[in-house]
Tab-separated table of C-alpha atoms and ligand atoms in Angstrom:
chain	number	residue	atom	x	y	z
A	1	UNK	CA	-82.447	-111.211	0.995
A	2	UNK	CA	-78.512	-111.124	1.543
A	3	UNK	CA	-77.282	-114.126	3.527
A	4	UNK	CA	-73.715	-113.789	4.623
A	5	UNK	CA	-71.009	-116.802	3.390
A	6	UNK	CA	-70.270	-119.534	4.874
A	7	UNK	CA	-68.542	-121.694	2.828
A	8	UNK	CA	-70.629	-124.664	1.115
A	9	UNK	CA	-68.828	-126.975	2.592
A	10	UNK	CA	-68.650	-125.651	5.785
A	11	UNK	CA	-72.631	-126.079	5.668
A	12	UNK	CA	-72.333	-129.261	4.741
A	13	UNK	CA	-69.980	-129.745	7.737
A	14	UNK	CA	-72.809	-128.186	9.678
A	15	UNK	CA	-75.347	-130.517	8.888
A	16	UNK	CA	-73.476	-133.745	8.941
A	17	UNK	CA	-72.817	-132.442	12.787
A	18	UNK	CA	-76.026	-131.125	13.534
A	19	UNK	CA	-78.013	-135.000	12.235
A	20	UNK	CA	-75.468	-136.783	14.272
A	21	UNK	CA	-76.228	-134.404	17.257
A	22	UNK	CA	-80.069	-134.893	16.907
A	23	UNK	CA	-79.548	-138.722	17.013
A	24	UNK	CA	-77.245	-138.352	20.374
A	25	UNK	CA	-80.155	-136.198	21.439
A	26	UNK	CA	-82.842	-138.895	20.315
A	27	UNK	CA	-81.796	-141.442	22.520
A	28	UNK	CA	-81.534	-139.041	25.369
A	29	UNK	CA	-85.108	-138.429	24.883
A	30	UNK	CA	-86.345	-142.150	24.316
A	31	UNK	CA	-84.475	-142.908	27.463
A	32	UNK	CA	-86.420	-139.693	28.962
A	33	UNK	CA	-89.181	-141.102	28.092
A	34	UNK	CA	-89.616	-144.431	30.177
A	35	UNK	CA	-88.642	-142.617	33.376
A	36	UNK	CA	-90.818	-139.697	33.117
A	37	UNK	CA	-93.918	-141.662	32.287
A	38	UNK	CA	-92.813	-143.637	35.262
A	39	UNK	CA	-92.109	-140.869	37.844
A	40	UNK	CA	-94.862	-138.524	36.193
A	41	UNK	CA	-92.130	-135.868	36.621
A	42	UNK	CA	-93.254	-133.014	34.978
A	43	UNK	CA	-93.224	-129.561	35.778
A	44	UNK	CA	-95.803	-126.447	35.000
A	45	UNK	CA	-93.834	-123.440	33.019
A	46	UNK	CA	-96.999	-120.726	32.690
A	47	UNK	CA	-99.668	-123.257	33.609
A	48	UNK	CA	-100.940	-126.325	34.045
A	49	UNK	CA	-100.577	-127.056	30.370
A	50	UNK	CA	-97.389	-125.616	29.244
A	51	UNK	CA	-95.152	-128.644	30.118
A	52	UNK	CA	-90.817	-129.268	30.678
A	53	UNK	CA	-89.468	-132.348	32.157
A	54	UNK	CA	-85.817	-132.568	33.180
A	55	UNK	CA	-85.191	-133.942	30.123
A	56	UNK	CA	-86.249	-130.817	28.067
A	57	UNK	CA	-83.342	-129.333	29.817
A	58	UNK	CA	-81.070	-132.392	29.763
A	59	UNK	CA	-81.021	-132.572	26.277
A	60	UNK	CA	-80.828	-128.588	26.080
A	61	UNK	CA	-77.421	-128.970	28.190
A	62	UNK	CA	-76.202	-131.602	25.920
A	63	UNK	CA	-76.898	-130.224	22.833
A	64	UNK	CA	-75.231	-126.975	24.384
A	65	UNK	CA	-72.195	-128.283	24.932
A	66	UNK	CA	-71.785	-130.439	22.001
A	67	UNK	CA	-72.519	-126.978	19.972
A	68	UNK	CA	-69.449	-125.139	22.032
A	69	UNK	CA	-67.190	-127.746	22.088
A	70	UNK	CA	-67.422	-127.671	17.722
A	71	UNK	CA	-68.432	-124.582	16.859
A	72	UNK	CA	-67.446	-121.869	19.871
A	73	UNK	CA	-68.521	-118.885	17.617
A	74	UNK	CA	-71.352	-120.010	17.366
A	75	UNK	CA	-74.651	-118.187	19.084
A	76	UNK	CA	-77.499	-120.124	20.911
A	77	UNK	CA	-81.087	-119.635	21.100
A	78	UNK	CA	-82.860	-122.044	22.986
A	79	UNK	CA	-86.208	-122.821	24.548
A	80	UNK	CA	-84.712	-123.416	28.179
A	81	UNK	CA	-82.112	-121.082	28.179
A	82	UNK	CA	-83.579	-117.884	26.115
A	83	UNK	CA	-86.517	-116.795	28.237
A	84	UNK	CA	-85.857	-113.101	26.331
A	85	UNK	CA	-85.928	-111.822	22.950
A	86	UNK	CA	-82.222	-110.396	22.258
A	87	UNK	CA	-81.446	-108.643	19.094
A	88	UNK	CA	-80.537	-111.304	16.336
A	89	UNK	CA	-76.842	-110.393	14.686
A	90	UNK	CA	-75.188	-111.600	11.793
A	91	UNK	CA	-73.426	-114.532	13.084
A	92	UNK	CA	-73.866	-117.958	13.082
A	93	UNK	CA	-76.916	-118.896	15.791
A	94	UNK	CA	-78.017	-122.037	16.056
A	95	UNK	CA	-82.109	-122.160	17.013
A	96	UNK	CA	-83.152	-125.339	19.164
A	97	UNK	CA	-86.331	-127.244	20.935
A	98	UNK	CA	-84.588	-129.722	22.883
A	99	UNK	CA	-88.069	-131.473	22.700
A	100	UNK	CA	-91.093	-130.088	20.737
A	101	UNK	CA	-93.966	-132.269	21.691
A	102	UNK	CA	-92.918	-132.214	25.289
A	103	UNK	CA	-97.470	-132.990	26.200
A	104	UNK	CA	-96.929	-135.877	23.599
A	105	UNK	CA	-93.346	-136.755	25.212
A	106	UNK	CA	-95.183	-136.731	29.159
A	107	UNK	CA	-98.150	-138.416	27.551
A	108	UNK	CA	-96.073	-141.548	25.356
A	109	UNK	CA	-98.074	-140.199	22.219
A	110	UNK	CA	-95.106	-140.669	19.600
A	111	UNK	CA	-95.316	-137.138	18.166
A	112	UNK	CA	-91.959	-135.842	19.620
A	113	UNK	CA	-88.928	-134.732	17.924
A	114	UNK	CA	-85.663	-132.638	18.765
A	115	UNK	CA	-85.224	-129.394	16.318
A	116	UNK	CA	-82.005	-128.063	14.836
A	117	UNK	CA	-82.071	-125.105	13.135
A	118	UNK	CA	-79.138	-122.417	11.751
A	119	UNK	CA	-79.635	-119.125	11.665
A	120	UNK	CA	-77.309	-116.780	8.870
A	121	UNK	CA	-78.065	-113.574	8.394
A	122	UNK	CA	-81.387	-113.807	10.362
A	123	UNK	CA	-82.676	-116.121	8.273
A	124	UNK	CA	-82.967	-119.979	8.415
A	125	UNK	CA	-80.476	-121.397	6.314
A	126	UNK	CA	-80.185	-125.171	7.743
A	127	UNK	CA	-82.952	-127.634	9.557
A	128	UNK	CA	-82.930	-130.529	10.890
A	129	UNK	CA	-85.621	-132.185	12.880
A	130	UNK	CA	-85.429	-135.876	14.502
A	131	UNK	CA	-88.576	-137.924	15.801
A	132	UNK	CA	-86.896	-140.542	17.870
A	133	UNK	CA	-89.821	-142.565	18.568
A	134	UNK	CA	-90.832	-143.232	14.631
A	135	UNK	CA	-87.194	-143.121	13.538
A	136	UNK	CA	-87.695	-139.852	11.169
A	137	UNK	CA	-85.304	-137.550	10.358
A	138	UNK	CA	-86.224	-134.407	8.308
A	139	UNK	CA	-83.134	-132.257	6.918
A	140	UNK	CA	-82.920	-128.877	5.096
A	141	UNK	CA	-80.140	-126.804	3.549
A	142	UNK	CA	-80.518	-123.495	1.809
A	143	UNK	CA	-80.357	-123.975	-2.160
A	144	UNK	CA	-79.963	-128.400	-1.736
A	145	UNK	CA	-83.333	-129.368	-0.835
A	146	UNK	CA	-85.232	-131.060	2.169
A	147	UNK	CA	-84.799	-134.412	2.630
A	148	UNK	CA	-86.460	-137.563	4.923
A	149	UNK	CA	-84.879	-140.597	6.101
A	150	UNK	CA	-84.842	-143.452	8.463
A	151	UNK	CA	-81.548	-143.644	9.525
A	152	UNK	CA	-81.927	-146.193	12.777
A	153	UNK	CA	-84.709	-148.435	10.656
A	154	UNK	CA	-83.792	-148.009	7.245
A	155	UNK	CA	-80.281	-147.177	6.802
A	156	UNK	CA	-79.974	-148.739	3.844
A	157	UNK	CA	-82.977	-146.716	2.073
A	158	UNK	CA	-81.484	-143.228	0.628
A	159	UNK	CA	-82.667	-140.161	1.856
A	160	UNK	CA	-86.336	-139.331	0.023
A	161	UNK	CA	-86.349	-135.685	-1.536
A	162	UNK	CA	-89.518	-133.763	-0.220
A	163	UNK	CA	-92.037	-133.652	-1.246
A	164	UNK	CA	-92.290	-137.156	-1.280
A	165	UNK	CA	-94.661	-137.176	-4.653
A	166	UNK	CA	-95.099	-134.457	-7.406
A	167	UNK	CA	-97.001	-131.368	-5.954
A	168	UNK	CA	-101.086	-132.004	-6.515
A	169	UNK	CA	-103.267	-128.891	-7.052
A	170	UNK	CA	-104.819	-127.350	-4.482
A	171	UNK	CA	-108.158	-125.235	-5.232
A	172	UNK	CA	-109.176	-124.088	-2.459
A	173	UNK	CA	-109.574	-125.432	1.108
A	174	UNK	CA	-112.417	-127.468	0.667
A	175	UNK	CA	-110.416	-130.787	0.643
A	176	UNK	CA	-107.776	-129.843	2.562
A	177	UNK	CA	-106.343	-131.509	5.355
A	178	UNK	CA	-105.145	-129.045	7.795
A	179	UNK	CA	-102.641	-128.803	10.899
A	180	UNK	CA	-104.204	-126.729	13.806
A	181	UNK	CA	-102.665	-126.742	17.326
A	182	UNK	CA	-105.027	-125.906	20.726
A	183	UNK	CA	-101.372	-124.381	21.990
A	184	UNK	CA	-100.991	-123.897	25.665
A	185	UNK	CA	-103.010	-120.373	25.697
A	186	UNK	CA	-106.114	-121.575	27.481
A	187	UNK	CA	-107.882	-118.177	28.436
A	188	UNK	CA	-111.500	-117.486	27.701
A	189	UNK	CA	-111.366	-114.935	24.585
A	190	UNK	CA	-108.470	-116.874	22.867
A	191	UNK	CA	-110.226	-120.279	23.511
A	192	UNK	CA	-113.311	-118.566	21.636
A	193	UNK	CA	-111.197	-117.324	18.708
A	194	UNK	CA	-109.436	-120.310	18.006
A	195	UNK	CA	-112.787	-122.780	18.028
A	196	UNK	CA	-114.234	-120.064	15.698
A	197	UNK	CA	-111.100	-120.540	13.475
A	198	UNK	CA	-111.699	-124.517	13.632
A	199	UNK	CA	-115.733	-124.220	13.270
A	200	UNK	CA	-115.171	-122.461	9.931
A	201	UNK	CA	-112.174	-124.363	8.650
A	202	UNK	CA	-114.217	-127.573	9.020
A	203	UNK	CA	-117.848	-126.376	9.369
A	204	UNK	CA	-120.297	-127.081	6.032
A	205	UNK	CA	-121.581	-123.857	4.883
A	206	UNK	CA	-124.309	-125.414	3.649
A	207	UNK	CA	-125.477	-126.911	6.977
A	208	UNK	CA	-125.443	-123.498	8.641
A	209	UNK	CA	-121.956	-122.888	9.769
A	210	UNK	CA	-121.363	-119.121	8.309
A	211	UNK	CA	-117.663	-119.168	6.551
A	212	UNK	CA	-117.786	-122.767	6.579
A	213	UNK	CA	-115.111	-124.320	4.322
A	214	UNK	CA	-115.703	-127.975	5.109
A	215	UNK	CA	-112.404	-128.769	4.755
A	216	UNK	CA	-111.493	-132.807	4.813
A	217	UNK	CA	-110.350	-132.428	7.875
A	218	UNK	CA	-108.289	-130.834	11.235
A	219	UNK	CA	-104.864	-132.251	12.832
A	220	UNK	CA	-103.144	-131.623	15.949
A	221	UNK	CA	-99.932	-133.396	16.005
A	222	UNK	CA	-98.452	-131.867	19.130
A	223	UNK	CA	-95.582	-130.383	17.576
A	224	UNK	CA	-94.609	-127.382	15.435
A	225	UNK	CA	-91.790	-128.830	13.845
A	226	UNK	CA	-93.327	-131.581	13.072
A	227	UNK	CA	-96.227	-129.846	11.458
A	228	UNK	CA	-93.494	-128.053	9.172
A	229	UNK	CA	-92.293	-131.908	8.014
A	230	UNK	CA	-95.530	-132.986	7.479
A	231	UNK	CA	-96.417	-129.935	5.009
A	232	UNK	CA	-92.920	-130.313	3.732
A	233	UNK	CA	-93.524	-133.955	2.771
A	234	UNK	CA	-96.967	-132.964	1.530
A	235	UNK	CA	-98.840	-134.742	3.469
A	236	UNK	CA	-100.705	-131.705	5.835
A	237	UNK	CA	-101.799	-129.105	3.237
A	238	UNK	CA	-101.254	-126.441	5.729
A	239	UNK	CA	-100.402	-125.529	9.128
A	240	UNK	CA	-101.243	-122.785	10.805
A	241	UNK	CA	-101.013	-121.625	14.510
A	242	UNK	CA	-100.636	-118.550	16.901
A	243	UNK	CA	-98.312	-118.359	20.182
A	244	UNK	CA	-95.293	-120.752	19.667
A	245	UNK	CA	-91.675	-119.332	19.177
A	246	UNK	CA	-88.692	-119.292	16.918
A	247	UNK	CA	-87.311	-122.881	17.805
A	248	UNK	CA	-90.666	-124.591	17.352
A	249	UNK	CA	-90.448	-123.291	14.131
A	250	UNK	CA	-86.847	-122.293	12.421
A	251	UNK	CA	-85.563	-126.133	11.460
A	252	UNK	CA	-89.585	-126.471	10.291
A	253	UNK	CA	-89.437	-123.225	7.981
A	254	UNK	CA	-86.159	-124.306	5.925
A	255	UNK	CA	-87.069	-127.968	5.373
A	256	UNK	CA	-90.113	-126.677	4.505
A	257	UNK	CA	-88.984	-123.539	2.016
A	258	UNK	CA	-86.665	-126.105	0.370
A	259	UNK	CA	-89.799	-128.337	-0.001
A	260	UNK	CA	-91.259	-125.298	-2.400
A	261	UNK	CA	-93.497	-124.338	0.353
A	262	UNK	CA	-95.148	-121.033	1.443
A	263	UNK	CA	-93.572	-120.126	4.885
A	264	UNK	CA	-95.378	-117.409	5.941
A	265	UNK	CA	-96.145	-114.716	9.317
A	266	UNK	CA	-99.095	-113.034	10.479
A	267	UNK	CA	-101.880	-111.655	8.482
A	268	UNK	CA	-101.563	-109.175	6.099
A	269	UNK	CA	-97.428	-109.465	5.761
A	270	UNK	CA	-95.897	-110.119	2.681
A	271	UNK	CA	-96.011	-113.204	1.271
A	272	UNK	CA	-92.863	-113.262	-0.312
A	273	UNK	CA	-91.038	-116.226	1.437
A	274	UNK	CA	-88.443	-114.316	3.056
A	275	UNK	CA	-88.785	-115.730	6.799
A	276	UNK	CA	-86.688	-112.831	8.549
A	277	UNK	CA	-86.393	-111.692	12.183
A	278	UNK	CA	-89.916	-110.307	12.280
A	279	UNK	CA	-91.343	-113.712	11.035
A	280	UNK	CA	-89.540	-115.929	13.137
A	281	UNK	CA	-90.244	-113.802	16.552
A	282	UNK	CA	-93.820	-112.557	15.496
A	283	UNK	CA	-95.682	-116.088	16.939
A	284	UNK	CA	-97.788	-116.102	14.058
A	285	UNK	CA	-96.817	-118.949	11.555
A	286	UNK	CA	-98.369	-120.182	8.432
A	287	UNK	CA	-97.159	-122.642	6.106
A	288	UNK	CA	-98.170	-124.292	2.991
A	289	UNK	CA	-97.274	-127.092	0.961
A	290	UNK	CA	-96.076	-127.007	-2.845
A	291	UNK	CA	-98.389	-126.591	-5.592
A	292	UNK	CA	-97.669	-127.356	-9.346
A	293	UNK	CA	-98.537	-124.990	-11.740
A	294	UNK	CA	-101.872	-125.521	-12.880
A	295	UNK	CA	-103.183	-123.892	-17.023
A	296	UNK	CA	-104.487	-121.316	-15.033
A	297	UNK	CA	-102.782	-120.113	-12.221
A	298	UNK	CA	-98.889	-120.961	-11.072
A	299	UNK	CA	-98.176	-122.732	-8.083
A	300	UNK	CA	-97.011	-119.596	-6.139
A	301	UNK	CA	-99.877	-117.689	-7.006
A	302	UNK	CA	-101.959	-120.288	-5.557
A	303	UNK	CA	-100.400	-120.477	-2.521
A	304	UNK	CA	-100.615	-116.697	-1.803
A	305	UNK	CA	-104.431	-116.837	-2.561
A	306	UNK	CA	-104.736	-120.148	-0.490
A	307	UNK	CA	-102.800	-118.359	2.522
A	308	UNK	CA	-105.298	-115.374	2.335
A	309	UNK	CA	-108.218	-117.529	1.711
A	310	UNK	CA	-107.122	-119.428	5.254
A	311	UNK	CA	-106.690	-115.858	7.168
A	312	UNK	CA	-109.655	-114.152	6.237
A	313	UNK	CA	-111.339	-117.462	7.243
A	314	UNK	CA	-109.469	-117.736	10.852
A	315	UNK	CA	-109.517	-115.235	13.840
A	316	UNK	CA	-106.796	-113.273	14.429
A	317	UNK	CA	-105.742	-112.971	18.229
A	318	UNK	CA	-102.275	-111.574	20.117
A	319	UNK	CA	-100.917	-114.329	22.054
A	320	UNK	CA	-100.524	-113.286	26.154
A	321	UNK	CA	-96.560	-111.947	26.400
A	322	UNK	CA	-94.448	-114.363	28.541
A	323	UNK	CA	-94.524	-113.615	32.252
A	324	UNK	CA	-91.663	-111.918	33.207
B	1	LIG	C1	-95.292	-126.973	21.511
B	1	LIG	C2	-95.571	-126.685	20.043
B	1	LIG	C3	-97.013	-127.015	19.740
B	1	LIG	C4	-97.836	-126.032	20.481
B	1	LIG	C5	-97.564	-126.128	21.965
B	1	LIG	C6	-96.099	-126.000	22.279
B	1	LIG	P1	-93.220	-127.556	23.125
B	1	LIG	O1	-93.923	-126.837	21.832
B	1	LIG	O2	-94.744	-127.281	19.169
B	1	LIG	O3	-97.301	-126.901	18.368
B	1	LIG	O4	-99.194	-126.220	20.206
B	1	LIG	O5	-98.245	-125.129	22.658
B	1	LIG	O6	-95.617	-124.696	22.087
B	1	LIG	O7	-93.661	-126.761	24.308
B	1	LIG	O8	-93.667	-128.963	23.174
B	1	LIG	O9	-91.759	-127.412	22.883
């Protein structure tokens, strides 16, 4: 994959700018918080469950600006602002959720988090993700690792290189802990397919559920990006859902590529790591944690087997295109 230059340090620049923004943005949303769940101010995007708040776009506008004012070359995609799919060029382009977890932000569930990501070269080259609530701050930078820290409650403790503790094998998915999402796609034949996908993930084959891998268990954290950390950080095995967008997931898919995992599309694409423009706008996102090598098998090669273990045991479905 060629990824244009920009300087080392001017990354470095990048990020330093980009955790500082996500902490302005933090206490934006924290404040958010108290007066939404006191005005219940919440409006509907394609239904009743697809959620923004004025703060969604309040800290969309901020982080706008603060983005122009430093870097005015810079390009923007954003969940607010980009309601279409333009062509992805070259440049600089900076990916962002204002708030992923906005049903967890509207509900006071602490499962919230701004994410950061840079785009170079259509590909994700710098993440950061910030979970104002629980004071965690996941960073990523192409070829210098992923990183998690505390900065408001622990300032004083360096930043912990992910993942946290030495990659543990990983057989197969019995014994896996899992990150599934219910997403906001609520219609009949896609409610079917993903239950399906859950029944057999978790179902015991040996207590008549047909595919059953009786995995340890399912998650549903509310948030892409924070699904990415927590597989990055190895402590979700995988993650795995249909229908969200390139700034639920960007920031997620460095931290978690620089945490040696599997960042993957839809079925049947290559596995080979490379999350281009196809992955990040295809809606179909699979990720999974690092593996040590094991006598017989590398950590890689596991992963690839584990990814098309989980996809011939899930449904595969198109998620509904946006309205227009
Ligand atoms: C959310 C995702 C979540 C998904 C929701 C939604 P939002 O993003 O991160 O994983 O299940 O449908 O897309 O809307 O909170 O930014």
């Amino acid at each position: 994959m060629s990824i244009p230059a920009l300087a080392d340090a001017e990354l470095q620049e990048v990020l330093a700018f980009t955790v500082a923004l996500a902490r302005k943005a933090g206490e934006l949303i924290l404040e958010g918080s108290a007066v939404i769940r006191a005005t219940g101010a919440v409006d509907e995007k394609k239904n009743a469950v697809d959620l923004v708040t004025e703060y969604d776009r309040r800290v969309e506008e901020l982080v706008v600006a603060e983005i122009k004012a430093r870097y005015p070359g810079f390009k923007f995609i954003g969940e607010e602002t980009s309601s279409a799919r333009a062509p992805m060029t070259e440049e600089p382009t900076f990916c962002v959720d204002p708030i992923d977890g906005t049903t967890n932000f509207v509900h006071g569930f602490p499962h919230v988090c701004i994410s950061l990501g840079l785009i170079l070269g259509k590909r994700p080259v710098l993440g950061v993700i910030y979970n104002p609530f629980l004071d965690e701050l996941y960073t990523g930078l192409r070829g210098h690792g992923a990183f998690l820290a505390h900065p408001a409650t622990r300032p004083a403790l360096a930043p912990a290189r992910l993942p946290l503790s030495a990659p543990r094998p990983f057989p197969n998915l019995q014994g896996a802990l899992l990150g599934v999402e219910w997403g906001s796609d609520r219609s009949a034949p896609l409610m079917d397919k993903k239950a399906a996908s859950f029944t057999r993930l978790g179902g015991n084959p040996a207590e008549g559920v047909a595919g059953g891998k009786m995995a340890h268990s399912l998650r549903s954290v509310g948030s892409a990006a924070l699904n990415y950390g927590l597989v990055a950080q190895g402590g979700l095995d995988v993650y795995w859902e249909i229908g969200c967008w390139p700034w639920d997931i960007c920031a997620g898919a460095i931290i978690a590529q620089e945490a040696g995992c599997l960042v993957a599309g839809k079925h049947g694409a290559p596995l080979d790591n490379d999350v281009d423009e196809e992955i990040l706008w295809g809606r179909k996102y699979i990720v999974i944690r690092a593996i040590g090598d094991s006598p017989t098998e590398k950590g890689v090669d596991a992963q690839k087997r584990l990814v098309r273990e989980f996809y011939d045991t899930v449904e595969d479905f198109d998620p509904p295109a946006p309205k227009a």
